[in-house]
Structure formats: structure tokens, C-alpha cells
Short mmCIF file of C-alpha atoms in Angstrom, two decimals:
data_model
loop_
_atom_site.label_atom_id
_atom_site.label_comp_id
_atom_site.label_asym_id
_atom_site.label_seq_id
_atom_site.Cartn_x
_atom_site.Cartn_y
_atom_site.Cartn_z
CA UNK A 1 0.00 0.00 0.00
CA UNK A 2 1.18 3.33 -0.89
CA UNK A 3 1.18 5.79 1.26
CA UNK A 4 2.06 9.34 -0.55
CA UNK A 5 4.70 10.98 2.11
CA UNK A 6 4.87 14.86 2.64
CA UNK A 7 8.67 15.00 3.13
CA UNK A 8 10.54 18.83 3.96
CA UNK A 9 13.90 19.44 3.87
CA UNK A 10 15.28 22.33 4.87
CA UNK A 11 17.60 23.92 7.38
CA UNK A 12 21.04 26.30 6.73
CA UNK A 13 23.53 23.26 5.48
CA UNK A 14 24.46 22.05 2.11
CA UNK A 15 22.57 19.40 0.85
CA UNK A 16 19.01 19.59 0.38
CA UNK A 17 18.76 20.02 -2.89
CA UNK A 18 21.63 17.30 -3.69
CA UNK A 19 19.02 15.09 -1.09
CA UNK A 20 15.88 16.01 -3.47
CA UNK A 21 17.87 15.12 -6.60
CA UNK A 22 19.25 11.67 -5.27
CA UNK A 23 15.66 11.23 -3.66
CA UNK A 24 14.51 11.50 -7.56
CA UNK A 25 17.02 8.82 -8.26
CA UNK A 26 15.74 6.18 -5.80
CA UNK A 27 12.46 6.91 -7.13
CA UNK A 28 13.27 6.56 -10.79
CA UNK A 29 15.18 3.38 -9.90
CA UNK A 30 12.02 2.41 -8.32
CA UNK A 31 9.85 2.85 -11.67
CA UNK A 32 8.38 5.04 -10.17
CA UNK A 33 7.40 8.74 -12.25
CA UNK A 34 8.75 12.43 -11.09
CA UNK A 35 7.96 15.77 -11.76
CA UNK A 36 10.57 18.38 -10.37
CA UNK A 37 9.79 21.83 -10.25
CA UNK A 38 13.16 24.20 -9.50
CA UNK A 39 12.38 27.29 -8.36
CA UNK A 40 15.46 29.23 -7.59
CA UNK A 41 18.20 27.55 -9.08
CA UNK A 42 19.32 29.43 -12.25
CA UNK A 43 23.40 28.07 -12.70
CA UNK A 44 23.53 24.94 -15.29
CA UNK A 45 23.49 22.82 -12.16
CA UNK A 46 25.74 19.42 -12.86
CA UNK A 47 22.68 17.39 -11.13
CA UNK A 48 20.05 18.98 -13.64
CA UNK A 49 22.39 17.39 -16.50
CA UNK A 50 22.53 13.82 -15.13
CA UNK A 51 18.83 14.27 -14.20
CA UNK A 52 17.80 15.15 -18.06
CA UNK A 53 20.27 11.59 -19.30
CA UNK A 54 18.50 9.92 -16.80
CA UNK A 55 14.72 11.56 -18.05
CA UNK A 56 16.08 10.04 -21.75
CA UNK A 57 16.68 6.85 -20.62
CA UNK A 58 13.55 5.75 -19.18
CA UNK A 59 11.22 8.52 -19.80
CA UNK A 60 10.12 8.65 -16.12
CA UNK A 61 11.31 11.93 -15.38
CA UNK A 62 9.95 15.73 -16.02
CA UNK A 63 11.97 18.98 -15.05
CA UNK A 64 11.10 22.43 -15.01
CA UNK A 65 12.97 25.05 -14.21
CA UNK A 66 10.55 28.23 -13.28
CA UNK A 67 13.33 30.48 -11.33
CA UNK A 68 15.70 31.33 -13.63
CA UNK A 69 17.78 34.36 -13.29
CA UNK A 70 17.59 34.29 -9.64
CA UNK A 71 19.41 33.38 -6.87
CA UNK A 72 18.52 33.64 -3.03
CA UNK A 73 20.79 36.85 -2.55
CA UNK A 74 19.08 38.39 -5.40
CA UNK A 75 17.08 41.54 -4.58
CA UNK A 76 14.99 41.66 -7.80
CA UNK A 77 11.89 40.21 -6.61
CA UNK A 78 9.63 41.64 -8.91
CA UNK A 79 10.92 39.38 -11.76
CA UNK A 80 11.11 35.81 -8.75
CA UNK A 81 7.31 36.70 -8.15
CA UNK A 82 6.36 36.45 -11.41
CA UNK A 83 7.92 32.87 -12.40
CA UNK A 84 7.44 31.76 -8.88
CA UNK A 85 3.74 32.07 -9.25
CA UNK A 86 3.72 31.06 -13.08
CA UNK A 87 5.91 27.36 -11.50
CA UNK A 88 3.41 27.34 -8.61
CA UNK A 89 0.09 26.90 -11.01
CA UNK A 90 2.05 24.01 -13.02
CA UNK A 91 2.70 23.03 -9.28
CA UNK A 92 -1.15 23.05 -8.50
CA UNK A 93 -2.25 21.10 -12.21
CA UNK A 94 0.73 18.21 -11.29
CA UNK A 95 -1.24 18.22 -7.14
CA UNK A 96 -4.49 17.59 -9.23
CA UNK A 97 -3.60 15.14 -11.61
CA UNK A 98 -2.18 11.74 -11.75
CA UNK A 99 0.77 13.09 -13.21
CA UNK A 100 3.83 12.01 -11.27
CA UNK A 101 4.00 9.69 -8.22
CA UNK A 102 6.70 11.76 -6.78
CA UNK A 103 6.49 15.65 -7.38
CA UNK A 104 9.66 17.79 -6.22
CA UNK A 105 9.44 21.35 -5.55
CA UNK A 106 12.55 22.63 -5.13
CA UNK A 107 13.59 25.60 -3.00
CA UNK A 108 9.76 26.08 -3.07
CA UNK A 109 9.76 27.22 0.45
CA UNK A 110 11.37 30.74 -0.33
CA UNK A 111 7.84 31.60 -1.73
CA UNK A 112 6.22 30.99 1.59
CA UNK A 113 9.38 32.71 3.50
CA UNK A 114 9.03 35.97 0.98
CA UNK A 115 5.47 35.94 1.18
CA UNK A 116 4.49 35.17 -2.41
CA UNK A 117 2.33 32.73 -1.18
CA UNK A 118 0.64 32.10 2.31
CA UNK A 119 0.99 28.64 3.86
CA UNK A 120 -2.76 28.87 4.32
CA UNK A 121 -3.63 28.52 0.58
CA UNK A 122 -0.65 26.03 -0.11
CA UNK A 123 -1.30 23.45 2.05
CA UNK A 124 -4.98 22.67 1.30
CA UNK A 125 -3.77 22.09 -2.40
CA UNK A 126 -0.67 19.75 -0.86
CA UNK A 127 -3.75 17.79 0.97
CA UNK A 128 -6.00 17.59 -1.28
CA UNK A 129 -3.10 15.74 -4.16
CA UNK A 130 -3.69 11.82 -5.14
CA UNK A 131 -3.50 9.79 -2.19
CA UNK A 132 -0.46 8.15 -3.47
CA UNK A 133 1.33 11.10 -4.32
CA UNK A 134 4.34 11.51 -2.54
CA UNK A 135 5.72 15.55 -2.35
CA UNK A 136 9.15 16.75 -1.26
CA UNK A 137 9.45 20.38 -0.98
CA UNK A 138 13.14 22.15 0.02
CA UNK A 139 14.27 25.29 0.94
CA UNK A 140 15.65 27.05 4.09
CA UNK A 141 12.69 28.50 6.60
CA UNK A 142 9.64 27.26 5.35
CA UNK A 143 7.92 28.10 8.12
CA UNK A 144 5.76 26.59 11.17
CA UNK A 145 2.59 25.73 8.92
CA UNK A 146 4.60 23.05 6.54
CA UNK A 147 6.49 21.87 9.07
CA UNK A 148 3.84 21.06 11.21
CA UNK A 149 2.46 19.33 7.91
CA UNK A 150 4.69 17.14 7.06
CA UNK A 151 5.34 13.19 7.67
CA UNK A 152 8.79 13.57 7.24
CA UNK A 153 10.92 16.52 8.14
CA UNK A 154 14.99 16.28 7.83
CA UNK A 155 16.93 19.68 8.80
CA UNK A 156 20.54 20.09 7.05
CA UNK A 157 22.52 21.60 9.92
CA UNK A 158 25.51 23.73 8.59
CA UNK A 159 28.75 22.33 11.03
CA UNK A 160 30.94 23.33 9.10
CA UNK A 161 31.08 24.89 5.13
CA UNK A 162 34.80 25.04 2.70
CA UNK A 163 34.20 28.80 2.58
CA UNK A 164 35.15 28.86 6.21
CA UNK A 165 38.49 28.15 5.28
CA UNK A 166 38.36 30.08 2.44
CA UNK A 167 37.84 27.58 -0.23
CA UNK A 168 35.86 28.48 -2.91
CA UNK A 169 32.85 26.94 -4.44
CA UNK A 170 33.59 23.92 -6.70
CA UNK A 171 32.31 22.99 -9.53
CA UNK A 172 30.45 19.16 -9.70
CA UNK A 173 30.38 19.60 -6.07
CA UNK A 174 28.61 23.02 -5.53
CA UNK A 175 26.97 23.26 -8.76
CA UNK B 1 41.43 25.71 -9.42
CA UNK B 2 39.82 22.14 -8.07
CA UNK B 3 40.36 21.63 -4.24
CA UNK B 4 39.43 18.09 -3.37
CA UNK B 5 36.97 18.92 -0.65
CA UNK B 6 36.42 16.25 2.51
CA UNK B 7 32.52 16.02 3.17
CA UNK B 8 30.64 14.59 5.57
CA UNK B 9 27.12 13.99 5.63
CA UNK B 10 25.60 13.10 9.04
CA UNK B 11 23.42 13.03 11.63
CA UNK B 12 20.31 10.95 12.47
CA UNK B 13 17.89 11.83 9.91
CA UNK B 14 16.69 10.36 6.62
CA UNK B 15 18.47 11.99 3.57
CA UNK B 16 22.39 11.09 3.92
CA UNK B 17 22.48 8.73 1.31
CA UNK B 18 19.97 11.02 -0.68
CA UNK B 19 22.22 13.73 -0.60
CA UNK B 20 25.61 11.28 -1.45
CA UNK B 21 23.87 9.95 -4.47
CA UNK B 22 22.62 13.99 -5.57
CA UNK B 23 25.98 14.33 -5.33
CA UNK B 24 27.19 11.80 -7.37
CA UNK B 25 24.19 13.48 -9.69
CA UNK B 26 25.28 16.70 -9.62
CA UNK B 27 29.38 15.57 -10.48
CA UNK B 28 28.86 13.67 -13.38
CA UNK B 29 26.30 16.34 -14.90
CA UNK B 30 30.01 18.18 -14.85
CA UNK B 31 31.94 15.33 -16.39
CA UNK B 32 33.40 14.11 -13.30
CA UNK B 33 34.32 10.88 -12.57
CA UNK B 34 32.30 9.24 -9.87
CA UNK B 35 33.40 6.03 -7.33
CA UNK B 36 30.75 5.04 -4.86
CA UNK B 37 31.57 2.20 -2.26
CA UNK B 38 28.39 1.58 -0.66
CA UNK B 39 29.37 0.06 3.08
CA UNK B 40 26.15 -0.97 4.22
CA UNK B 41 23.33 -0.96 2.38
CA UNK B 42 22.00 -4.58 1.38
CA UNK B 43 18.77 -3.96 -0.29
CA UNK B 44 18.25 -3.59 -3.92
CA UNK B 45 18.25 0.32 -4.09
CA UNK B 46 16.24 2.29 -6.67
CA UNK B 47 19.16 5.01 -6.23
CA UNK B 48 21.68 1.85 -7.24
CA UNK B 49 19.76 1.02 -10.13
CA UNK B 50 19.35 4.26 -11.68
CA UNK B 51 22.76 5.63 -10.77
CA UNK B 52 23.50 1.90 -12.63
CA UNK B 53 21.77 3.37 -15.85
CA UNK B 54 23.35 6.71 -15.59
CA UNK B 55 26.90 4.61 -15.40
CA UNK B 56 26.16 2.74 -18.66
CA UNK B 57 25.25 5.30 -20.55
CA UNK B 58 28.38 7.92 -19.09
CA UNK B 59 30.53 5.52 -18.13
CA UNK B 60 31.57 7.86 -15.10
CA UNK B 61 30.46 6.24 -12.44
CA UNK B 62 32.16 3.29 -11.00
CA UNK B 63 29.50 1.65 -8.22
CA UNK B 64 31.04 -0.87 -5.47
CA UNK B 65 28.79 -2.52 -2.79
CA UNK B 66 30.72 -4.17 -0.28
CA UNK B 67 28.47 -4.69 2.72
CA UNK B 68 25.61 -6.76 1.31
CA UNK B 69 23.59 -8.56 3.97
CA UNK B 70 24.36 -6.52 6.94
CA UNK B 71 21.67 -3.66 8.17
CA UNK B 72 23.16 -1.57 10.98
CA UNK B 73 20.61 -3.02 13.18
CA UNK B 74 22.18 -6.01 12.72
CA UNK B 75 24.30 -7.86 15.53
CA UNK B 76 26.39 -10.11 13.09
CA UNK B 77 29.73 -7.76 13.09
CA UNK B 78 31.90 -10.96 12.18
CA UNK B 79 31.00 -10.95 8.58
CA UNK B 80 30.27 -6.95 8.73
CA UNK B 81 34.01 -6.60 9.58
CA UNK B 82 35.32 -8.51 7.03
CA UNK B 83 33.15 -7.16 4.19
CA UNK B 84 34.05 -3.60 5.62
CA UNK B 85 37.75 -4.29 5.98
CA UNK B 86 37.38 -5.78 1.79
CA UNK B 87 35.40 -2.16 0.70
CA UNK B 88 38.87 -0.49 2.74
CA UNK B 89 41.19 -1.90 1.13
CA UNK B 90 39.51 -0.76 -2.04
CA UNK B 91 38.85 2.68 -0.71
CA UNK B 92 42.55 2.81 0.03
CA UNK B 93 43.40 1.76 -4.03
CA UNK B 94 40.69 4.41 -5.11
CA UNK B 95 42.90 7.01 -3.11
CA UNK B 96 46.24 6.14 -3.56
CA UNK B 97 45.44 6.25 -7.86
CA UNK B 98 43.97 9.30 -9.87
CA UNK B 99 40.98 7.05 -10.41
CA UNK B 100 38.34 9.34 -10.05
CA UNK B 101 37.08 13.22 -9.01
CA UNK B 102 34.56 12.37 -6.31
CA UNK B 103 35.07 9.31 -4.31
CA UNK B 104 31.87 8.37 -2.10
CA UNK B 105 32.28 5.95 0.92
CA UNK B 106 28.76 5.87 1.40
CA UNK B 107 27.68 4.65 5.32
CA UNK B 108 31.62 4.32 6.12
CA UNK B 109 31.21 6.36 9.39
CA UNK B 110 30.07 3.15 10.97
CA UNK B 111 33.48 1.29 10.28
CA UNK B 112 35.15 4.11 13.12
CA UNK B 113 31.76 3.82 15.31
CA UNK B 114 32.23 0.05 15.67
CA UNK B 115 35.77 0.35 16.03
CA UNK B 116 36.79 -1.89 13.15
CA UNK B 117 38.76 1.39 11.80
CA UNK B 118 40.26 3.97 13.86
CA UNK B 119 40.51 7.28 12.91
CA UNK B 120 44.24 7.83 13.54
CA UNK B 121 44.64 5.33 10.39
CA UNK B 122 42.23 6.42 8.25
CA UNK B 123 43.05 10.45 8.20
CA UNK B 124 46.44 10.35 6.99
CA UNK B 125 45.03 7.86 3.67
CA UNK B 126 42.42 10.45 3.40
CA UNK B 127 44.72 13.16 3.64
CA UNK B 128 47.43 11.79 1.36
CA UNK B 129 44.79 11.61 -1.64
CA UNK B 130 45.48 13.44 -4.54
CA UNK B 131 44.82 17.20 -4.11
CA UNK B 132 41.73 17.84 -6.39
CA UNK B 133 40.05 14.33 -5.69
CA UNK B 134 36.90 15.10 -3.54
CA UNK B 135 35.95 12.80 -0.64
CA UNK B 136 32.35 12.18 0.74
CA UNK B 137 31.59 10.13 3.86
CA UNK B 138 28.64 9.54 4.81
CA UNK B 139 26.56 8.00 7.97
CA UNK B 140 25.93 8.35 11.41
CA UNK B 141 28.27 9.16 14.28
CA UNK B 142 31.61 9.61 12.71
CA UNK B 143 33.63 10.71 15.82
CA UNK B 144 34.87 14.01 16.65
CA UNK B 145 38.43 13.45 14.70
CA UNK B 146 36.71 12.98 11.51
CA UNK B 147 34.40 15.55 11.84
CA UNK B 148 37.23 18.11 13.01
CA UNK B 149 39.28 17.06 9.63
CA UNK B 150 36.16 17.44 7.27
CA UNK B 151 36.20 20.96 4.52
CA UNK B 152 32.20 20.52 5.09
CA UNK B 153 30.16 18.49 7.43
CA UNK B 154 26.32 18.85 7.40
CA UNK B 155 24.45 17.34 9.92
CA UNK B 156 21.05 15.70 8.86
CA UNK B 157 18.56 16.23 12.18
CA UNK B 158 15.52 14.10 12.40
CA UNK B 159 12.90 16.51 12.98
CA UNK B 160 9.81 13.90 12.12
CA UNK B 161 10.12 10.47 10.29
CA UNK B 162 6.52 8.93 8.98
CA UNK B 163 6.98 6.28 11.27
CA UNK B 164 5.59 8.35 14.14
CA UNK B 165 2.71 8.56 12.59
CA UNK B 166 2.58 4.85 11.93
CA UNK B 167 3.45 5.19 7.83
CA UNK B 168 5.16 2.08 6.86
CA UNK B 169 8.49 2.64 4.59
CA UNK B 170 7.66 3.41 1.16
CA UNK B 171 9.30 2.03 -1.78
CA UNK B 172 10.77 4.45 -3.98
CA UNK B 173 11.18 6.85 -0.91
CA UNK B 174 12.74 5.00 1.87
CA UNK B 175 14.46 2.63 -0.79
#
């Protein structure tokens, strides 16, 4: 019996999205079909590569990319609004239908953190997805509502990050 | 400039493994050459099998499991230490030889917890490995020496896990 899972992660540290994207691949491995949504990440990430070889392969995977030309730091959030909302009502047709048995929306809690959208309208359309449906949602501060939400909550706690030492971001690892 | 990073992915909750095999994602997206030794886990992963795919058609990734048919539950360390002491060896080949740009000892962390390694002889092999090749350990409880040497540790906290609410592992999700 299926049982589709609510899972956050989130927290300060490196590697929720890497945890998302390698949470795709046991899923895919699995047979099972995923939709990802990205909703910050605007960098050819190395991961969104793989992912698309991967989406050839066995034709269980979908990707969109809705945030492009933003990044967390970014101040511009006239332009994030606007393809935040346009990813969140492909968001709200893959909740309806029996599109995907694992949907991924990634760094989809900024829009709750920003205020774009209010936890109060969200989660109603999380609860009311395919009983089967399992949805994994990342992103730092998401906020008390989700949280409280979801089955399955892991936080990435930063101990310690390469910058600290002065190393600087690496490619295949970082992005 | 590459600077072979030492990560460590820990901590109690779900997504260690996740975020190892994102990882893995995310490097060969950028042409690097991937070798995973997987210490511990004895199931038949849908991560395993679709990293598998992703290896065949790339041929970047190199996939080792040496600890089939132990679960770290389980209480049978004789044949856990020898298949652990086998995957060491090869970890210590994979790090002596430029044989790859991201080497992931997936679960190893439990080879210093049970004592079958110590950490005064595994830090200098780690340490002596050629200077761009990156290094991911992963798993609970990898003692304070490890953690002290690591370029980035994040620590995965267990905030809720399904099972409090009496959800059953789900295939696809949990494996």
C-alpha cells in the first residue's frame, strides 16, 4: 500500500537540494514517475544534467525550471514573483492530476518565507493531491505551517562549510 | 582551481544517502568521474539502479557494494568486519590512484563507530589523496576526529520520520 509521504527538507547546510535530486534517483530506480519543479536555481546545475540523461533513458522523469535568473541573494523580486507564481500553477495542475508519483518542488519554500504565497492557501492544495502522491518540498525556513504538515521533516545543519576556510565553491560539487 | 573537498554527511535523519547519491548526480552532470563504495546498504536500491543506468550510458560512475547482507541493526559484526575491511582496502586503491574526481564511501562512518577502523589510520590515507580528488563520507556518528578534519560536514537532524505517525516505509522513498 502506498502511502504518498509529505517529506521537507530544509535547514542552513548544504545538501538539500543534492538530497531532493538523489531522492529523484531512488524513485526513478524504483519505476516510479517524477515531476521536479526548481524554483530558484538558475546556474547549469551538474545534477540537472545527469537528471535530463537519466529523463532520456527511461522517460520517467519531467523537469522544469521556473526560477531562472535568480538566486537567493538576489534583490529583484519583482521578476522571482512572477515565475514563482507562473511554476506554482504548473505546481497546482501536477497536485491535481495523476501526473507524477513523486512531485519535487525545489527551494519552493522561499515563496512561503518571501510571502508570495501564504501557507494557508498552499497546504490545502498539498492535501487535497492523489492519495499516493508523494511531495518533497526544500528550501531554508519554510515556516511553522509546513512543518507542522509534514510526515517527514529532515533539517541540514551547517557544522561546518569550505568557505570557512576560504575555499571556494567547486564545480560538480557546488553546482 | 579544483580543491578536493572532505565532506561529511551526518546526523540521524533520513536523507544522507539522498544527498551522497545527488551528489554523485550533480558531479557527473560536470563530467566528473564518480566512485561510490556503498558500506552498508544490502537492499536492492532504486538510487543503485538508476545511478547503474546513468553509469552505462556515461561511463563515469564506477559503483562498489561491499556490505551486502548486513543492516546496521544487525548484531552479526563478524561478517560486517570482514566485508568492511574488503570495501577499505579498495577505498585505500581508489585514493592512492587518480581514479576518479569524487570518491563516495557511502555509510563508512560506521566502520570508526564500531571500532573496526580507527581514525588515527584512516586520516592520513584520506589526507594523502590526490589534491583535487573530492571525498564524501557519509553516515551516522563519525567521531569528533573525523568531523574536526572534514572541509564541510552537514548534519542531517531528524525533525519527524513517517513512522511516528505509523506510515510504513515506502518504496521508492525510503528505498
Amino acid at each position: 500500500m502506498t502511502t504518498g509521504l509529505f517529506i521537507i527538507y530544509t535547514g542552513h547546510g548544504k545538501g538539500k537540494t543534492c538530497a531532493a535530486f538523489g531522492q529523484a534517483l531512488r524513485a526513478v530506480g524504483q519505476g516510479l514517475r517524477v515531476c521536479l519543479i526548481q524554483f530558484v536555481k538558475s546556474r547549469a546545475c551538474g545534477e540537472l544534467h545527469a537528471l535530463e540523461k537519466l529523463a532520456a533513458t527511461t522517460g520517467l522523469v519531467e523537469i522544469h525550471q521556473v526560477g531562472s535568473g535568480f538566486s537567493w541573494r538576489d534583490r529583484e523580486m519583482t521578476r522571482f514573483r512572477e515565475s514563482a507564481l507562473a511554476g506554482w500553477q504548473l505546481a497546482c495542475r501536477k497536485l491535481e492530476a495523476d501526473s507524477c508519483d513523486l512531485l519535487i518542488l525545489d527551494e519552493f519554500s522561499y515563496l512561503i518565507h518571501f510571502g508570495i504565497l501564504k501557507a494557508g492557501e498552499v497546504l490545502p492544495i498539498f492535501q487535497q493531491r492523489p492519495a499516493t502522491m508523494h511531495l518533497l518540498v526544500t528550501g531554508r525556513d519554510p515556516g511553522a505551517e509546513l512543518l507542522t504538515a509534514a510526515d517527514l521533516v529532515t533539517e541540514m545543519q551547517e557544522i561546518r562549510h569550505p568557505f570557512q576556510k576560504g575555499i571556494k565553491a567547486q564545480k560538480g560539487i557546488e553546482w
